[in-house]
PDB file of C-alpha atoms in Angstrom:
ATOM      1  CA  UNK A  14       0.000   0.000   0.000  1.00  0.00           C
ATOM      2  CA  UNK A  15       2.562   2.651  -0.999  1.00  0.00           C
ATOM      3  CA  UNK A  16       1.405   6.247  -0.739  1.00  0.00           C
ATOM      4  CA  UNK A  17       3.427   7.295  -3.772  1.00  0.00           C
ATOM      5  CA  UNK A  18       5.176   5.542  -6.631  1.00  0.00           C
ATOM      6  CA  UNK A  19       8.667   4.523  -5.501  1.00  0.00           C
ATOM      7  CA  UNK A  20       9.913   4.587  -9.088  1.00  0.00           C
ATOM      8  CA  UNK A  21       8.896   8.247  -9.406  1.00  0.00           C
ATOM      9  CA  UNK A  22      11.576   9.322  -6.933  1.00  0.00           C
ATOM     10  CA  UNK A  23      15.195   8.505  -7.672  1.00  0.00           C
ATOM     11  CA  UNK A  24      17.307   6.958  -4.915  1.00  0.00           C
ATOM     12  CA  UNK A  25      19.783   9.851  -5.200  1.00  0.00           C
ATOM     13  CA  UNK A  26      16.986  12.343  -4.741  1.00  0.00           C
ATOM     14  CA  UNK A  27      16.022  10.553  -1.521  1.00  0.00           C
ATOM     15  CA  UNK A  28      19.663  10.574  -0.367  1.00  0.00           C
ATOM     16  CA  UNK A  29      19.905  14.340  -0.916  1.00  0.00           C
ATOM     17  CA  UNK A  30      16.537  15.041   0.732  1.00  0.00           C
ATOM     18  CA  UNK A  31      17.469  12.800   3.678  1.00  0.00           C
ATOM     19  CA  UNK A  32      20.815  14.569   4.104  1.00  0.00           C
ATOM     20  CA  UNK A  33      19.142  17.984   4.040  1.00  0.00           C
ATOM     21  CA  UNK A  34      16.405  16.942   6.466  1.00  0.00           C
ATOM     22  CA  UNK A  35      18.962  15.317   8.779  1.00  0.00           C
ATOM     23  CA  UNK A  36      21.167  18.406   8.713  1.00  0.00           C
ATOM     24  CA  UNK A  37      18.235  20.482   9.926  1.00  0.00           C
ATOM     25  CA  UNK A  38      15.761  18.602  12.140  1.00  0.00           C
ATOM     26  CA  UNK A  39      17.835  16.114  14.179  1.00  0.00           C
ATOM     27  CA  UNK A  40      20.679  18.643  14.348  1.00  0.00           C
ATOM     28  CA  UNK A  41      18.316  21.258  15.750  1.00  0.00           C
ATOM     29  CA  UNK A  42      16.912  18.768  18.278  1.00  0.00           C
ATOM     30  CA  UNK A  43      20.270  17.357  19.390  1.00  0.00           C
ATOM     31  CA  UNK A  44      22.600  20.349  19.049  1.00  0.00           C
ATOM     32  CA  UNK A  45      20.662  23.580  18.534  1.00  0.00           C
ATOM     33  CA  UNK A  46      18.148  23.325  21.361  1.00  0.00           C
ATOM     34  CA  UNK A  47      20.607  21.870  23.916  1.00  0.00           C
ATOM     35  CA  UNK A  48      23.148  24.596  23.043  1.00  0.00           C
ATOM     36  CA  UNK A  49      20.478  27.275  23.472  1.00  0.00           C
ATOM     37  CA  UNK A  50      19.404  25.769  26.799  1.00  0.00           C
ATOM     38  CA  UNK A  51      22.991  25.748  28.049  1.00  0.00           C
ATOM     39  CA  UNK A  52      23.616  29.289  26.800  1.00  0.00           C
ATOM     40  CA  UNK A  53      20.496  30.608  28.550  1.00  0.00           C
ATOM     41  CA  UNK A  54      21.494  29.123  31.878  1.00  0.00           C
ATOM     42  CA  UNK A  55      23.338  31.545  34.086  1.00  0.00           C
ATOM     43  CA  UNK A  56      26.912  30.687  34.924  1.00  0.00           C
ATOM     44  CA  UNK A  57      29.285  28.221  33.389  1.00  0.00           C
ATOM     45  CA  UNK A  58      28.225  24.642  32.990  1.00  0.00           C
ATOM     46  CA  UNK A  59      30.492  22.332  34.945  1.00  0.00           C
ATOM     47  CA  UNK A  60      31.904  19.301  33.193  1.00  0.00           C
ATOM     48  CA  UNK A  61      31.167  16.006  34.910  1.00  0.00           C
ATOM     49  CA  UNK A  62      33.824  13.623  36.224  1.00  0.00           C
ATOM     50  CA  UNK A  63      35.576  11.469  33.600  1.00  0.00           C
ATOM     51  CA  UNK A  64      33.465   8.381  34.274  1.00  0.00           C
ATOM     52  CA  UNK A  65      30.311  10.374  33.513  1.00  0.00           C
ATOM     53  CA  UNK A  66      31.846  11.618  30.260  1.00  0.00           C
ATOM     54  CA  UNK A  67      32.286   8.016  29.161  1.00  0.00           C
ATOM     55  CA  UNK A  68      28.646   7.296  29.917  1.00  0.00           C
ATOM     56  CA  UNK A  69      27.673  10.368  27.889  1.00  0.00           C
ATOM     57  CA  UNK A  70      29.790   9.239  24.935  1.00  0.00           C
ATOM     58  CA  UNK A  71      28.327   5.727  25.154  1.00  0.00           C
ATOM     59  CA  UNK A  72      24.925   7.354  24.579  1.00  0.00           C
ATOM     60  CA  UNK A  73      25.882  10.081  22.080  1.00  0.00           C
ATOM     61  CA  UNK A  74      28.134   8.234  19.622  1.00  0.00           C
ATOM     62  CA  UNK A  75      25.973   5.124  19.101  1.00  0.00           C
ATOM     63  CA  UNK A  76      22.899   7.394  19.042  1.00  0.00           C
ATOM     64  CA  UNK A  77      24.359   9.381  16.151  1.00  0.00           C
ATOM     65  CA  UNK A  78      25.334   6.230  14.246  1.00  0.00           C
ATOM     66  CA  UNK A  79      21.916   4.694  14.886  1.00  0.00           C
ATOM     67  CA  UNK A  80      20.244   7.772  13.406  1.00  0.00           C
ATOM     68  CA  UNK A  81      22.394   7.474  10.267  1.00  0.00           C
ATOM     69  CA  UNK A  82      21.506   3.769   9.956  1.00  0.00           C
ATOM     70  CA  UNK A  83      17.798   4.572  10.351  1.00  0.00           C
ATOM     71  CA  UNK A  84      17.921   7.337   7.749  1.00  0.00           C
ATOM     72  CA  UNK A  85      19.786   5.071   5.316  1.00  0.00           C
ATOM     73  CA  UNK A  86      17.209   2.313   5.902  1.00  0.00           C
ATOM     74  CA  UNK A  87      14.418   4.730   4.975  1.00  0.00           C
ATOM     75  CA  UNK A  88      16.191   5.560   1.715  1.00  0.00           C
ATOM     76  CA  UNK A  89      17.352   2.034   0.881  1.00  0.00           C
ATOM     77  CA  UNK A  90      14.421  -0.128   1.927  1.00  0.00           C
ATOM     78  CA  UNK A  91      11.537   2.332   2.185  1.00  0.00           C
ATOM     79  CA  UNK A  92      12.309   4.398  -0.926  1.00  0.00           C
ATOM     80  CA  UNK A  93      11.636   7.592   1.006  1.00  0.00           C
ATOM     81  CA  UNK A  94      13.072   9.904   3.632  1.00  0.00           C
ATOM     82  CA  UNK A  95      12.785  10.517   7.403  1.00  0.00           C
ATOM     83  CA  UNK A  96      10.807  13.672   6.662  1.00  0.00           C
ATOM     84  CA  UNK A  97       7.147  13.078   7.612  1.00  0.00           C
ATOM     85  CA  UNK A  98       6.174  15.111   4.531  1.00  0.00           C
ATOM     86  CA  UNK A  99       8.111  12.668   2.293  1.00  0.00           C
ATOM     87  CA  UNK A 100       7.880   9.324   4.119  1.00  0.00           C
ATOM     88  CA  UNK A 101       8.972   5.906   2.881  1.00  0.00           C
ATOM     89  CA  UNK A 102       6.694   4.235   0.327  1.00  0.00           C
ATOM     90  CA  UNK A 103       7.257   0.813   1.833  1.00  0.00           C
ATOM     91  CA  UNK A 104       7.105  -0.395   5.414  1.00  0.00           C
ATOM     92  CA  UNK A 105      10.689  -0.486   6.684  1.00  0.00           C
ATOM     93  CA  UNK A 106      11.230  -3.604   8.800  1.00  0.00           C
ATOM     94  CA  UNK A 107      14.933  -4.070   8.044  1.00  0.00           C
ATOM     95  CA  UNK A 108      18.093  -2.579   9.456  1.00  0.00           C
ATOM     96  CA  UNK A 109      17.529  -1.199  12.958  1.00  0.00           C
ATOM     97  CA  UNK A 110      13.781  -1.530  12.421  1.00  0.00           C
ATOM     98  CA  UNK A 111      14.219  -5.294  12.953  1.00  0.00           C
ATOM     99  CA  UNK A 112      14.874  -4.649  16.633  1.00  0.00           C
ATOM    100  CA  UNK A 113      12.492  -1.826  17.598  1.00  0.00           C
ATOM    101  CA  UNK A 114       9.761   0.019  15.730  1.00  0.00           C
ATOM    102  CA  UNK A 115      11.067   3.484  16.582  1.00  0.00           C
ATOM    103  CA  UNK A 116      14.871   3.389  16.427  1.00  0.00           C
ATOM    104  CA  UNK A 117      15.105   6.900  14.966  1.00  0.00           C
ATOM    105  CA  UNK A 118      13.401   8.363  18.037  1.00  0.00           C
ATOM    106  CA  UNK A 119      15.563   6.158  20.260  1.00  0.00           C
ATOM    107  CA  UNK A 120      18.688   7.487  18.525  1.00  0.00           C
ATOM    108  CA  UNK A 121      17.766  11.148  18.987  1.00  0.00           C
ATOM    109  CA  UNK A 122      16.734  10.579  22.608  1.00  0.00           C
ATOM    110  CA  UNK A 123      20.030   8.753  23.286  1.00  0.00           C
ATOM    111  CA  UNK A 124      21.982  11.775  22.045  1.00  0.00           C
ATOM    112  CA  UNK A 125      19.889  14.189  24.127  1.00  0.00           C
ATOM    113  CA  UNK A 126      20.281  12.018  27.245  1.00  0.00           C
ATOM    114  CA  UNK A 127      24.019  11.792  26.594  1.00  0.00           C
ATOM    115  CA  UNK A 128      24.209  15.569  26.439  1.00  0.00           C
ATOM    116  CA  UNK A 129      22.282  15.839  29.702  1.00  0.00           C
ATOM    117  CA  UNK A 130      24.890  13.557  31.298  1.00  0.00           C
ATOM    118  CA  UNK A 131      27.804  15.418  29.679  1.00  0.00           C
ATOM    119  CA  UNK A 132      26.597  18.899  30.621  1.00  0.00           C
ATOM    120  CA  UNK A 133      24.862  18.586  33.988  1.00  0.00           C
ATOM    121  CA  UNK A 134      22.021  21.027  33.635  1.00  0.00           C
ATOM    122  CA  UNK A 135      18.589  20.839  35.203  1.00  0.00           C
ATOM    123  CA  UNK A 136      17.089  22.436  32.087  1.00  0.00           C
ATOM    124  CA  UNK A 137      18.804  19.962  29.786  1.00  0.00           C
ATOM    125  CA  UNK A 138      17.430  17.088  31.877  1.00  0.00           C
ATOM    126  CA  UNK A 139      13.974  18.663  31.643  1.00  0.00           C
ATOM    127  CA  UNK A 140      14.399  18.885  27.878  1.00  0.00           C
ATOM    128  CA  UNK A 141      15.441  15.208  27.736  1.00  0.00           C
ATOM    129  CA  UNK A 142      12.498  14.022  29.837  1.00  0.00           C
ATOM    130  CA  UNK A 143      10.079  16.321  28.009  1.00  0.00           C
ATOM    131  CA  UNK A 144      11.346  14.967  24.686  1.00  0.00           C
ATOM    132  CA  UNK A 145      10.725  11.402  25.842  1.00  0.00           C
ATOM    133  CA  UNK A 146       7.178  12.229  26.930  1.00  0.00           C
ATOM    134  CA  UNK A 147       6.489  14.124  23.696  1.00  0.00           C
ATOM    135  CA  UNK A 148       7.780  11.265  21.533  1.00  0.00           C
ATOM    136  CA  UNK A 149       5.690   8.709  23.437  1.00  0.00           C
ATOM    137  CA  UNK A 150       2.558  10.813  22.943  1.00  0.00           C
ATOM    138  CA  UNK A 151       3.400  11.490  19.281  1.00  0.00           C
ATOM    139  CA  UNK A 152       3.971   7.819  18.532  1.00  0.00           C
ATOM    140  CA  UNK A 153       0.806   6.662  20.262  1.00  0.00           C
ATOM    141  CA  UNK A 154      -1.483   9.470  19.137  1.00  0.00           C
ATOM    142  CA  UNK A 155      -0.381   9.978  15.562  1.00  0.00           C
ATOM    143  CA  UNK A 156       2.355   7.825  14.114  1.00  0.00           C
ATOM    144  CA  UNK A 157       1.034   4.347  14.861  1.00  0.00           C
ATOM    145  CA  UNK A 158      -2.437   5.234  13.574  1.00  0.00           C
ATOM    146  CA  UNK A 159      -0.930   6.749  10.445  1.00  0.00           C
ATOM    147  CA  UNK A 160       1.231   3.669   9.831  1.00  0.00           C
ATOM    148  CA  UNK A 161      -1.745   1.385  10.363  1.00  0.00           C
ATOM    149  CA  UNK A 162      -3.763   3.325   7.767  1.00  0.00           C
ATOM    150  CA  UNK A 163      -0.903   3.267   5.266  1.00  0.00           C
ATOM    151  CA  UNK A 164       0.301  -0.317   5.657  1.00  0.00           C
ATOM    152  CA  UNK A 165      -2.669  -2.169   7.175  1.00  0.00           C
ATOM    153  CA  UNK A 166      -2.156  -5.822   8.102  1.00  0.00           C
ATOM    154  CA  UNK A 167       1.575  -5.684   7.304  1.00  0.00           C
ATOM    155  CA  UNK A 168       2.011  -3.050   9.998  1.00  0.00           C
ATOM    156  CA  UNK A 169      -0.123  -5.023  12.460  1.00  0.00           C
ATOM    157  CA  UNK A 170       2.088  -8.093  11.922  1.00  0.00           C
ATOM    158  CA  UNK A 171       5.188  -5.946  12.312  1.00  0.00           C
ATOM    159  CA  UNK A 172       3.844  -4.503  15.589  1.00  0.00           C
ATOM    160  CA  UNK A 173       3.143  -8.024  16.795  1.00  0.00           C
ATOM    161  CA  UNK A 174       6.716  -9.142  16.221  1.00  0.00           C
ATOM    162  CA  UNK A 175       8.824  -6.033  16.940  1.00  0.00           C
ATOM    163  CA  UNK A 176       8.627  -4.053  20.207  1.00  0.00           C
ATOM    164  CA  UNK A 177       8.043  -0.300  20.218  1.00  0.00           C
ATOM    165  CA  UNK A 178      11.022   0.913  22.273  1.00  0.00           C
ATOM    166  CA  UNK A 179      13.188  -1.812  23.791  1.00  0.00           C
ATOM    167  CA  UNK A 180      14.564  -4.723  21.763  1.00  0.00           C
ATOM    168  CA  UNK A 181      14.017  -8.282  22.819  1.00  0.00           C
ATOM    169  CA  UNK A 182      16.243 -11.128  21.676  1.00  0.00           C
ATOM    170  CA  UNK A 183      13.571 -12.634  19.434  1.00  0.00           C
ATOM    171  CA  UNK A 184      12.655  -9.423  17.553  1.00  0.00           C
ATOM    172  CA  UNK A 185      15.539  -9.602  15.045  1.00  0.00           C
ATOM    173  CA  UNK A 186      14.845 -13.241  14.189  1.00  0.00           C
ATOM    174  CA  UNK A 187      11.107 -12.743  13.828  1.00  0.00           C
ATOM    175  CA  UNK A 188      11.471  -9.650  11.725  1.00  0.00           C
ATOM    176  CA  UNK A 189      13.966 -11.207   9.296  1.00  0.00           C
ATOM    177  CA  UNK A 190      10.992 -12.950   7.730  1.00  0.00           C
ATOM    178  CA  UNK A 191      10.006  -9.586   6.267  1.00  0.00           C
ATOM    179  CA  UNK A 192       7.396  -8.554   8.826  1.00  0.00           C
TER     180      UNK A 192
END
């Protein structure tokens, strides 16, 4: 049940549109807003002890790579982009989408949480928690209904075999069947 003809959009066009979208939206969410929050806080932001920096990097670096993998999966397997105005034509159940249904949100939230650990700031923690709540509401109220309308029974099967947020050992095996 594609919403547009995949052949009508070239793969390179999707790569360019994905790069442009990714340079704006996730960058704003993970760099722009946190930088503004830190700049608005009075006083210098203290750096955490070294062990906390490692925890931050363990969240930030894989989060950034996970986002790139998600975006590439949208282009490669979905013949679309991460932009909600230009979504994939096909249900993407490969790549990181084998493990959880919302890895792109997980990736962005991991980076934001990593920044909250790296730059101890009450406002940055509020932004991280608020982002998590917003994403949960967005996914439940809009995205899952939209996906169900677009992909029907295929999406229902996918939801039955792949968890929303946290991977389980069986989700990759189940989803390799194409659902």
